[in-house]
PDB file of C-alpha atoms in Angstrom:
ATOM      1  CA  UNK A   5     122.369 114.498 100.229  1.00  0.00           C
ATOM      2  CA  UNK A   6     121.010 113.461 103.554  1.00  0.00           C
ATOM      3  CA  UNK A   7     121.504 115.722 106.383  1.00  0.00           C
ATOM      4  CA  UNK A   8     122.718 112.560 108.579  1.00  0.00           C
ATOM      5  CA  UNK A   9     125.146 109.989 107.444  1.00  0.00           C
ATOM      6  CA  UNK A  10     123.258 106.962 106.531  1.00  0.00           C
ATOM      7  CA  UNK A  11     124.246 103.466 107.770  1.00  0.00           C
ATOM      8  CA  UNK A  12     126.627 102.010 105.339  1.00  0.00           C
ATOM      9  CA  UNK A  13     125.620  98.406 104.604  1.00  0.00           C
ATOM     10  CA  UNK A  14     129.250  97.194 104.498  1.00  0.00           C
ATOM     11  CA  UNK A  15     129.780  98.472 108.091  1.00  0.00           C
ATOM     12  CA  UNK A  16     126.294  97.221 109.731  1.00  0.00           C
ATOM     13  CA  UNK A  17     126.003  95.079 112.833  1.00  0.00           C
ATOM     14  CA  UNK A  18     124.520  91.730 112.064  1.00  0.00           C
ATOM     15  CA  UNK A  19     121.121  93.000 113.516  1.00  0.00           C
ATOM     16  CA  UNK A  20     121.133  96.290 111.398  1.00  0.00           C
ATOM     17  CA  UNK A  21     122.056  94.256 108.363  1.00  0.00           C
ATOM     18  CA  UNK A  22     119.363  91.781 108.881  1.00  0.00           C
ATOM     19  CA  UNK A  23     116.635  94.720 109.209  1.00  0.00           C
ATOM     20  CA  UNK A  24     118.183  96.465 106.135  1.00  0.00           C
ATOM     21  CA  UNK A  25     117.891  93.459 104.041  1.00  0.00           C
ATOM     22  CA  UNK A  26     114.151  93.178 104.910  1.00  0.00           C
ATOM     23  CA  UNK A  27     113.760  96.256 102.937  1.00  0.00           C
ATOM     24  CA  UNK A  28     117.162  97.714 101.640  1.00  0.00           C
ATOM     25  CA  UNK A  29     116.238 101.265 101.111  1.00  0.00           C
ATOM     26  CA  UNK A  30     117.679 104.692 102.162  1.00  0.00           C
ATOM     27  CA  UNK A  31     114.990 105.279 104.694  1.00  0.00           C
ATOM     28  CA  UNK A  32     116.005 102.208 106.644  1.00  0.00           C
ATOM     29  CA  UNK A  33     119.678 103.098 106.617  1.00  0.00           C
ATOM     30  CA  UNK A  34     118.579 106.457 107.939  1.00  0.00           C
ATOM     31  CA  UNK A  35     116.313 104.816 110.701  1.00  0.00           C
ATOM     32  CA  UNK A  36     119.178 102.583 111.565  1.00  0.00           C
ATOM     33  CA  UNK A  37     120.960 105.609 112.776  1.00  0.00           C
ATOM     34  CA  UNK A  38     118.351 106.140 115.472  1.00  0.00           C
ATOM     35  CA  UNK A  39     118.004 102.640 116.783  1.00  0.00           C
ATOM     36  CA  UNK A  40     117.544  98.858 115.536  1.00  0.00           C
ATOM     37  CA  UNK A  41     114.570  98.301 117.713  1.00  0.00           C
ATOM     38  CA  UNK A  42     112.609 101.426 116.637  1.00  0.00           C
ATOM     39  CA  UNK A  43     113.671 100.605 112.874  1.00  0.00           C
ATOM     40  CA  UNK A  44     112.163  97.001 113.411  1.00  0.00           C
ATOM     41  CA  UNK A  45     108.873  98.235 115.080  1.00  0.00           C
ATOM     42  CA  UNK A  46     108.454 100.713 112.094  1.00  0.00           C
ATOM     43  CA  UNK A  47     109.146  97.958 109.503  1.00  0.00           C
ATOM     44  CA  UNK A  48     106.811  95.657 111.134  1.00  0.00           C
ATOM     45  CA  UNK A  49     104.053  98.251 111.205  1.00  0.00           C
ATOM     46  CA  UNK A  50     104.553  99.235 107.651  1.00  0.00           C
ATOM     47  CA  UNK A  51     104.362  95.457 106.449  1.00  0.00           C
ATOM     48  CA  UNK A  52     101.183  94.982 108.612  1.00  0.00           C
ATOM     49  CA  UNK A  53      99.579  98.017 106.901  1.00  0.00           C
ATOM     50  CA  UNK A  54     100.801  96.700 103.543  1.00  0.00           C
ATOM     51  CA  UNK A  55      98.829  93.565 104.301  1.00  0.00           C
ATOM     52  CA  UNK A  56      95.904  94.986 106.458  1.00  0.00           C
ATOM     53  CA  UNK A  57      92.146  94.659 105.114  1.00  0.00           C
ATOM     54  CA  UNK A  58      92.277  97.869 103.154  1.00  0.00           C
ATOM     55  CA  UNK A  59      92.559  97.033  99.571  1.00  0.00           C
ATOM     56  CA  UNK A  60      96.023  97.530  97.953  1.00  0.00           C
ATOM     57  CA  UNK A  61      94.611 100.195  95.609  1.00  0.00           C
ATOM     58  CA  UNK A  62      92.958 102.144  98.377  1.00  0.00           C
ATOM     59  CA  UNK A  63      96.118 101.763 100.345  1.00  0.00           C
ATOM     60  CA  UNK A  64      98.527 103.355  97.634  1.00  0.00           C
ATOM     61  CA  UNK A  65      96.045 105.962  96.850  1.00  0.00           C
ATOM     62  CA  UNK A  66      95.915 107.054 100.363  1.00  0.00           C
ATOM     63  CA  UNK A  67      99.882 107.001 100.590  1.00  0.00           C
ATOM     64  CA  UNK A  68     100.076 108.974  97.578  1.00  0.00           C
ATOM     65  CA  UNK A  69      97.669 111.450  98.852  1.00  0.00           C
ATOM     66  CA  UNK A  70      99.786 111.802 102.007  1.00  0.00           C
ATOM     67  CA  UNK A  71     103.083 112.145  99.979  1.00  0.00           C
ATOM     68  CA  UNK A  72     101.346 115.099  97.983  1.00  0.00           C
ATOM     69  CA  UNK A  73     100.221 116.953 101.066  1.00  0.00           C
ATOM     70  CA  UNK A  74     103.428 116.564 102.848  1.00  0.00           C
ATOM     71  CA  UNK A  75     105.330 117.275  99.665  1.00  0.00           C
ATOM     72  CA  UNK A  76     107.357 113.948 100.446  1.00  0.00           C
ATOM     73  CA  UNK A  77     109.026 112.925  96.978  1.00  0.00           C
ATOM     74  CA  UNK A  78     110.420 109.995  98.861  1.00  0.00           C
ATOM     75  CA  UNK A  79     107.130 108.428  99.432  1.00  0.00           C
ATOM     76  CA  UNK A  80     105.707 109.438  95.742  1.00  0.00           C
ATOM     77  CA  UNK A  81     108.906 107.964  94.049  1.00  0.00           C
ATOM     78  CA  UNK A  82     108.311 104.593  96.022  1.00  0.00           C
ATOM     79  CA  UNK A  83     104.565 104.439  95.815  1.00  0.00           C
ATOM     80  CA  UNK A  84     103.591 105.564  92.200  1.00  0.00           C
ATOM     81  CA  UNK A  85     105.159 102.248  90.992  1.00  0.00           C
ATOM     82  CA  UNK A  86     103.545 100.432  93.659  1.00  0.00           C
ATOM     83  CA  UNK A  87     100.169 101.922  92.826  1.00  0.00           C
ATOM     84  CA  UNK A  88     100.685 100.924  89.147  1.00  0.00           C
ATOM     85  CA  UNK A  89     101.888  97.465  90.141  1.00  0.00           C
ATOM     86  CA  UNK A  90      98.406  96.792  92.195  1.00  0.00           C
ATOM     87  CA  UNK A  91      96.379  97.990  89.276  1.00  0.00           C
ATOM     88  CA  UNK A  92      95.637 101.720  90.117  1.00  0.00           C
ATOM     89  CA  UNK A  93      94.969 103.646  86.814  1.00  0.00           C
ATOM     90  CA  UNK A  94      96.911 106.684  86.059  1.00  0.00           C
ATOM     91  CA  UNK A  95      94.016 109.057  86.296  1.00  0.00           C
ATOM     92  CA  UNK A  96      93.307 107.779  89.876  1.00  0.00           C
ATOM     93  CA  UNK A  97      97.101 108.471  90.806  1.00  0.00           C
ATOM     94  CA  UNK A  98      96.857 111.851  89.382  1.00  0.00           C
ATOM     95  CA  UNK A  99      93.727 112.606  91.424  1.00  0.00           C
ATOM     96  CA  UNK A 100      95.528 111.366  94.684  1.00  0.00           C
ATOM     97  CA  UNK A 101      98.408 113.501  93.454  1.00  0.00           C
ATOM     98  CA  UNK A 102      96.496 116.868  92.633  1.00  0.00           C
ATOM     99  CA  UNK A 103      93.534 116.514  95.170  1.00  0.00           C
ATOM    100  CA  UNK A 104      91.067 116.708  92.397  1.00  0.00           C
ATOM    101  CA  UNK A 105      88.870 113.729  93.557  1.00  0.00           C
ATOM    102  CA  UNK A 106      85.959 114.212  91.154  1.00  0.00           C
ATOM    103  CA  UNK A 107      86.504 111.298  89.081  1.00  0.00           C
ATOM    104  CA  UNK A 108      87.059 108.907  91.788  1.00  0.00           C
ATOM    105  CA  UNK A 109      84.422 106.481  92.910  1.00  0.00           C
ATOM    106  CA  UNK A 110      82.788 107.373  96.187  1.00  0.00           C
ATOM    107  CA  UNK A 111      84.880 105.092  98.442  1.00  0.00           C
ATOM    108  CA  UNK A 112      88.099 106.226  96.988  1.00  0.00           C
ATOM    109  CA  UNK A 113      86.984 110.030  97.374  1.00  0.00           C
ATOM    110  CA  UNK A 114      85.649 109.496 100.772  1.00  0.00           C
ATOM    111  CA  UNK A 115      89.052 107.996 102.073  1.00  0.00           C
ATOM    112  CA  UNK A 116      91.021 110.597 100.370  1.00  0.00           C
ATOM    113  CA  UNK A 117      89.051 113.418 101.747  1.00  0.00           C
ATOM    114  CA  UNK A 118      89.547 112.066 105.246  1.00  0.00           C
ATOM    115  CA  UNK A 119      93.290 111.405 104.665  1.00  0.00           C
ATOM    116  CA  UNK A 120      93.542 115.102 103.547  1.00  0.00           C
ATOM    117  CA  UNK A 121      91.822 116.345 106.698  1.00  0.00           C
ATOM    118  CA  UNK A 122      93.934 114.148 108.958  1.00  0.00           C
ATOM    119  CA  UNK A 123      97.146 115.460 107.543  1.00  0.00           C
ATOM    120  CA  UNK A 124      95.909 119.261 107.178  1.00  0.00           C
ATOM    121  CA  UNK A 125      93.904 119.516 110.278  1.00  0.00           C
ATOM    122  CA  UNK A 126      95.028 116.453 112.504  1.00  0.00           C
ATOM    123  CA  UNK A 127      91.239 115.758 112.958  1.00  0.00           C
ATOM    124  CA  UNK A 128      88.740 115.086 110.350  1.00  0.00           C
ATOM    125  CA  UNK A 129      85.451 116.978 110.450  1.00  0.00           C
ATOM    126  CA  UNK A 130      82.453 114.808 111.710  1.00  0.00           C
ATOM    127  CA  UNK A 131      80.967 114.785 108.075  1.00  0.00           C
ATOM    128  CA  UNK A 132      84.360 113.656 106.425  1.00  0.00           C
ATOM    129  CA  UNK A 133      84.761 111.120 109.177  1.00  0.00           C
ATOM    130  CA  UNK A 134      81.224 109.631 108.855  1.00  0.00           C
ATOM    131  CA  UNK A 135      81.678 109.515 105.010  1.00  0.00           C
ATOM    132  CA  UNK A 136      84.847 107.590 105.582  1.00  0.00           C
ATOM    133  CA  UNK A 137      83.298 105.159 107.901  1.00  0.00           C
ATOM    134  CA  UNK A 138      80.198 104.643 105.535  1.00  0.00           C
ATOM    135  CA  UNK A 139      82.664 103.802 102.908  1.00  0.00           C
ATOM    136  CA  UNK A 140      85.255 101.606 104.929  1.00  0.00           C
ATOM    137  CA  UNK A 141      83.227 100.504 107.919  1.00  0.00           C
ATOM    138  CA  UNK A 142      84.756 100.925 111.290  1.00  0.00           C
ATOM    139  CA  UNK A 143      87.862  98.604 110.790  1.00  0.00           C
ATOM    140  CA  UNK A 144      88.666 100.120 107.405  1.00  0.00           C
ATOM    141  CA  UNK A 145      88.617 103.614 109.009  1.00  0.00           C
ATOM    142  CA  UNK A 146      90.804 102.484 112.051  1.00  0.00           C
ATOM    143  CA  UNK A 147      93.259 101.024 109.504  1.00  0.00           C
ATOM    144  CA  UNK A 148      93.215 103.931 107.231  1.00  0.00           C
ATOM    145  CA  UNK A 149      93.903 106.357 110.156  1.00  0.00           C
ATOM    146  CA  UNK A 150      96.815 104.108 111.246  1.00  0.00           C
ATOM    147  CA  UNK A 151      98.050 104.107 107.613  1.00  0.00           C
ATOM    148  CA  UNK A 152      97.807 107.842 107.264  1.00  0.00           C
ATOM    149  CA  UNK A 153      99.635 108.258 110.449  1.00  0.00           C
ATOM    150  CA  UNK A 154     102.387 105.860 109.562  1.00  0.00           C
ATOM    151  CA  UNK A 155     103.179 107.654 106.417  1.00  0.00           C
ATOM    152  CA  UNK A 156     103.053 111.220 107.822  1.00  0.00           C
ATOM    153  CA  UNK A 157     105.689 109.858 110.048  1.00  0.00           C
ATOM    154  CA  UNK A 158     107.620 108.493 107.253  1.00  0.00           C
ATOM    155  CA  UNK A 159     107.263 111.988 105.461  1.00  0.00           C
ATOM    156  CA  UNK A 160     108.445 113.907 108.269  1.00  0.00           C
ATOM    157  CA  UNK A 161     111.579 111.686 108.802  1.00  0.00           C
ATOM    158  CA  UNK A 162     112.341 111.526 105.063  1.00  0.00           C
ATOM    159  CA  UNK A 163     111.890 115.296 104.529  1.00  0.00           C
ATOM    160  CA  UNK A 164     113.587 116.569 107.529  1.00  0.00           C
ATOM    161  CA  UNK A 165     116.749 114.371 107.320  1.00  0.00           C
ATOM    162  CA  UNK A 166     116.569 114.886 103.480  1.00  0.00           C
ATOM    163  CA  UNK A 167     116.889 111.172 102.897  1.00  0.00           C
ATOM    164  CA  UNK A 168     118.245 110.652  99.229  1.00  0.00           C
ATOM    165  CA  UNK A 169     115.638 108.997  96.991  1.00  0.00           C
ATOM    166  CA  UNK A 170     116.617 105.674  96.038  1.00  0.00           C
ATOM    167  CA  UNK A 171     117.595 104.954  92.364  1.00  0.00           C
ATOM    168  CA  UNK A 172     115.201 102.187  92.028  1.00  0.00           C
ATOM    169  CA  UNK A 173     111.649 101.618  93.656  1.00  0.00           C
ATOM    170  CA  UNK A 174     111.907  98.730  96.246  1.00  0.00           C
ATOM    171  CA  UNK A 175     111.226  95.217  95.676  1.00  0.00           C
ATOM    172  CA  UNK A 176     107.972  94.697  97.336  1.00  0.00           C
ATOM    173  CA  UNK A 177     107.766  90.983  97.062  1.00  0.00           C
ATOM    174  CA  UNK A 178     108.621  90.248 100.675  1.00  0.00           C
ATOM    175  CA  UNK A 179     105.474  92.310 101.792  1.00  0.00           C
ATOM    176  CA  UNK A 180     103.377  90.791  99.071  1.00  0.00           C
ATOM    177  CA  UNK A 181     104.486  87.066 100.232  1.00  0.00           C
ATOM    178  CA  UNK A 182     103.753  88.019 103.950  1.00  0.00           C
ATOM    179  CA  UNK A 183     100.412  89.324 102.779  1.00  0.00           C
ATOM    180  CA  UNK A 184      99.402  86.233 100.912  1.00  0.00           C
ATOM    181  CA  UNK A 185     100.345  84.174 104.004  1.00  0.00           C
ATOM    182  CA  UNK A 186      98.281  86.327 106.350  1.00  0.00           C
ATOM    183  CA  UNK A 187      95.212  86.282 104.141  1.00  0.00           C
ATOM    184  CA  UNK A 188      95.513  82.431 103.819  1.00  0.00           C
ATOM    185  CA  UNK A 189      95.477  82.154 107.718  1.00  0.00           C
ATOM    186  CA  UNK A 190      92.246  84.316 107.870  1.00  0.00           C
TER     187      UNK A 190
END
């Protein structure tokens, strides 16, 4: 049971309900306790990261690595199915979860090592950073850093407030549709 009373969809203000309907999960119900503007900004950043230049498989592996390192079951519960949905093989999901990166391709391994050091040390070693930059380029490394930070914040919020894991994984179609539209604009 969550440590705070989550917003009840039946009693939300119209603005709160609009935000909740974008992504109707318990995490959003908890965020709405803080402030709708903050919730909206967090959702916009999350949606932008879902649709950034980092491939969906790399994105999901990174999120799963962050979830494992932070002990956030909420993230794992939502992103394991998402990883499978975007085509990540079970053995790669296991690697992100356990930290045994030996079977991953060099790009995946460089990114997940970078994520691990960002989470555990806050600043990756120079060699780890350079390996990530060589694998992802500067844009990819910057996006990966923002992704890692976003999901660390997500983990801190979900874990400290003990947000209940949703019964079903979320419907990602809104993020997918936004991503298609953004890619077509590029």
